[in-house]
PDB file of C-alpha atoms in Angstrom:
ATOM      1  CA  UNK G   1    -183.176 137.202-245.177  1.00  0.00           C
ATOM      2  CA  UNK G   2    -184.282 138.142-241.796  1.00  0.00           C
ATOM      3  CA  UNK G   3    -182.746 134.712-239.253  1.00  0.00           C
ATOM      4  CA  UNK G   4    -184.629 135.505-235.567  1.00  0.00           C
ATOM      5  CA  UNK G   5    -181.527 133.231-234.509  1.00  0.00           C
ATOM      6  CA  UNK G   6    -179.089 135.342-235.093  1.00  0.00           C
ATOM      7  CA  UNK G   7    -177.756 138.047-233.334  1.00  0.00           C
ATOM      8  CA  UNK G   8    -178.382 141.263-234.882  1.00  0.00           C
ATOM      9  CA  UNK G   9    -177.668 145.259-233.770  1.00  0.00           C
ATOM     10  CA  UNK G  10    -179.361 148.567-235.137  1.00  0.00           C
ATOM     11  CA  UNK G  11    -176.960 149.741-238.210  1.00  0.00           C
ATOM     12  CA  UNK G  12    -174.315 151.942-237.336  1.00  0.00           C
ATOM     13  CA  UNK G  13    -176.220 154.471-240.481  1.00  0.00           C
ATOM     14  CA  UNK G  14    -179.383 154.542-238.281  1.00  0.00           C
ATOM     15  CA  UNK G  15    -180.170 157.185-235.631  1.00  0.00           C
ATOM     16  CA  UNK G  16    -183.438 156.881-233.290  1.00  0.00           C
ATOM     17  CA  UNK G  17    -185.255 159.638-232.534  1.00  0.00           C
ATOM     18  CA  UNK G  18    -188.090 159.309-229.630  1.00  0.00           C
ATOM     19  CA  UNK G  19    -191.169 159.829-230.005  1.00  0.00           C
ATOM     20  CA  UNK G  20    -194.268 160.218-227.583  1.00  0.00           C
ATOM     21  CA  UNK G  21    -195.512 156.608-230.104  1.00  0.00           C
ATOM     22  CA  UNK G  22    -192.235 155.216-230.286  1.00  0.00           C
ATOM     23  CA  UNK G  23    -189.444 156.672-232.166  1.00  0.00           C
ATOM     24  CA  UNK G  24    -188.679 157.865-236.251  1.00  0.00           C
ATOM     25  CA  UNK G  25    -185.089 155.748-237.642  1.00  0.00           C
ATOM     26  CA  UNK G  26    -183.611 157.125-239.971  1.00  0.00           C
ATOM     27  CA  UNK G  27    -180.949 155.706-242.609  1.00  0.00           C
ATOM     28  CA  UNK G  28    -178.267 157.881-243.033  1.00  0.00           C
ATOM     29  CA  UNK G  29    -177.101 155.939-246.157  1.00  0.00           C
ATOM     30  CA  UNK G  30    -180.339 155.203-247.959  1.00  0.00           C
ATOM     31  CA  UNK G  31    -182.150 157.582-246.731  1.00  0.00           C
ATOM     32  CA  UNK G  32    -184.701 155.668-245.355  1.00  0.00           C
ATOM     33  CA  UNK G  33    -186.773 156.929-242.549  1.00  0.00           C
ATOM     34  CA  UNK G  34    -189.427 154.586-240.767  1.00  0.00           C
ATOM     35  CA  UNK G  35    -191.684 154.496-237.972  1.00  0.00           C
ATOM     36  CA  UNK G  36    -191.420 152.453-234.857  1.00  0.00           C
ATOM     37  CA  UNK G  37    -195.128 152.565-233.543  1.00  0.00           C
ATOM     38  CA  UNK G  38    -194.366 151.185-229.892  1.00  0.00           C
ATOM     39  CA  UNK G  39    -192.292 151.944-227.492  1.00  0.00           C
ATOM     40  CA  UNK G  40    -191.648 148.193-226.839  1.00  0.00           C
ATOM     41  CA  UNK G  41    -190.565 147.720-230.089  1.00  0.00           C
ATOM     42  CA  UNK G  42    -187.720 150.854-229.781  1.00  0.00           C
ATOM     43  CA  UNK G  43    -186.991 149.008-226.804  1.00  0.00           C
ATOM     44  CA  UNK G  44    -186.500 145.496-228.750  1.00  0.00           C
ATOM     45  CA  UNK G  45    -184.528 147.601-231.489  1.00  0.00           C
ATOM     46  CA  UNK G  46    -181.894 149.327-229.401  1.00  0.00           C
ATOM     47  CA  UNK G  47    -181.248 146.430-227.052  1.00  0.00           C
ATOM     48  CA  UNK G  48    -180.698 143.752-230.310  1.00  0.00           C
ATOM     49  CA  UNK G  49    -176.938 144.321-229.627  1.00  0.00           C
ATOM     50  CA  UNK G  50    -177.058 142.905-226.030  1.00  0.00           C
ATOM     51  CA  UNK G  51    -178.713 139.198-226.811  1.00  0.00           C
ATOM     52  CA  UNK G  52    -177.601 136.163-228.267  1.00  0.00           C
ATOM     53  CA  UNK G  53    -180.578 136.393-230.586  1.00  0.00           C
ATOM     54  CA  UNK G  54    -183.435 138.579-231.409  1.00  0.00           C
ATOM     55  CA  UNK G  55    -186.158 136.053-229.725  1.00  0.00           C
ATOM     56  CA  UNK G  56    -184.046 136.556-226.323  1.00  0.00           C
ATOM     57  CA  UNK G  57    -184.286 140.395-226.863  1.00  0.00           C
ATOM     58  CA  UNK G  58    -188.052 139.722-227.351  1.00  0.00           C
ATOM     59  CA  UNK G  59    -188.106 138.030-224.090  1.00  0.00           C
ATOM     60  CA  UNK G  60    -186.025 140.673-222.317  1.00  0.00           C
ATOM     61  CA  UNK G  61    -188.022 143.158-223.520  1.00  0.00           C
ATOM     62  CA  UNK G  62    -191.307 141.126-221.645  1.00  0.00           C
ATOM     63  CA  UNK G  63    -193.014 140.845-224.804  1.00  0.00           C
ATOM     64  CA  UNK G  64    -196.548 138.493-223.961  1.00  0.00           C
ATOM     65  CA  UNK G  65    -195.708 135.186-226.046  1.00  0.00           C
ATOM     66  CA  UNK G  66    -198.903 135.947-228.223  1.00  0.00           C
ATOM     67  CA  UNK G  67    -196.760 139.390-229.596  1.00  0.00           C
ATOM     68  CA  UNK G  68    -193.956 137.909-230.835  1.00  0.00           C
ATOM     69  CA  UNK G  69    -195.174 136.994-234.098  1.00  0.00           C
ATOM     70  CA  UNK G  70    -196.187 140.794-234.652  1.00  0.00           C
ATOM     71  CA  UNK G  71    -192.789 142.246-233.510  1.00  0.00           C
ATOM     72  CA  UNK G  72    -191.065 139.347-236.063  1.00  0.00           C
ATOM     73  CA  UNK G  73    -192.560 140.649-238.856  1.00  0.00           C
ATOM     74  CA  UNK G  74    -192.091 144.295-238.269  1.00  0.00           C
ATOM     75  CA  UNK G  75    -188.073 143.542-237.498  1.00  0.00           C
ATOM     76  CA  UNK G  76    -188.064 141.483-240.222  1.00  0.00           C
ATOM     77  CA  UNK G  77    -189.510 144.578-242.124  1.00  0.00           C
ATOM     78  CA  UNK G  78    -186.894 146.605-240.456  1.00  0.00           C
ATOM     79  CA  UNK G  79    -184.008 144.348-241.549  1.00  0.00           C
ATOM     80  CA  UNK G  80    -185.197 144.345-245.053  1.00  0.00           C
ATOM     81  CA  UNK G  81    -184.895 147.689-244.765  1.00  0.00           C
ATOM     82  CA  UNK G  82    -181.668 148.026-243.763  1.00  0.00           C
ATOM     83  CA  UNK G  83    -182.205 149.400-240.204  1.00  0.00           C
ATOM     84  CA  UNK G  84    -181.272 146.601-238.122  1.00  0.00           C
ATOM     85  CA  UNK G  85    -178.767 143.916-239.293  1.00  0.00           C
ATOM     86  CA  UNK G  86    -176.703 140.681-238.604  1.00  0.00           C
ATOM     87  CA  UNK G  87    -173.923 141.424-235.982  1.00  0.00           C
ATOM     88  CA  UNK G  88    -170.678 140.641-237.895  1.00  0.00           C
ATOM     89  CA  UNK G  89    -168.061 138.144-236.498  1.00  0.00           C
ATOM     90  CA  UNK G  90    -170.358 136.866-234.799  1.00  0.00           C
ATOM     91  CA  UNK G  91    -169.964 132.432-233.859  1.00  0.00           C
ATOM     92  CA  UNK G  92    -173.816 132.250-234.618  1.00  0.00           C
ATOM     93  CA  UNK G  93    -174.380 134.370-237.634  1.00  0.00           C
ATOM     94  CA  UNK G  94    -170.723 132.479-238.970  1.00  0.00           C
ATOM     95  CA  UNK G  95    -172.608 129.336-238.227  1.00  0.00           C
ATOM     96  CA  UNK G  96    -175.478 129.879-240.369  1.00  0.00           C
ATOM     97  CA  UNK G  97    -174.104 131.388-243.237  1.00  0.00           C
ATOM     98  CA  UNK G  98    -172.074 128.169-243.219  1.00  0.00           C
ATOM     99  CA  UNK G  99    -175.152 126.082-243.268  1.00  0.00           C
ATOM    100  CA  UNK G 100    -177.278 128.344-246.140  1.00  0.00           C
TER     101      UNK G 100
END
């Protein structure tokens, strides 16, 4: 289940490859390969490692308020995915497993 308050990172199985409309991922493991339409949202994706949370790597990324709800829902469909994931070991994500 895809928690906006935790910290997640880009998998370790996924490589990024740019592209003039964003970028292709690729899963290594499953497979997978998806399409990041924006480059704002490759941006969001390969930062997710450097911020508490992803809504702070929405707001580092200058993301308009009104966008956020869009970008949530494809990262969500990215974590469902497998692409991007919960940073393990990490005080936050320990926190909410804890409380689920």
């Amino acid at each position: 289940m895809f928690t906006p308050e935790r910290p997640y990172r880009c998998s370790p199985s996924v490589a990024l490859r740019p592209e003039p409309f964003g970028a292709l991922a690729y899963h290594f493991g499953t497979r997978r390969l998806c399409f990041l339409k924006t480059p704002e949202l490759v941006a969001v994706v390969r930062s997710l490692a450097d911020h508490p949370d992803v809504h702070a790597a929405l707001e580092a990324a200058g993301l308009p308020a009104g966008q956020r709800t869009a970008y949530l829902g494809a990262l969500a469909g990215l974590a469902a995915g497998g692409l991007i994931e919960p940073r393990p070991g990490e005080p936050a994500a320990d926190r909410l497993e804890e409380a689920a």
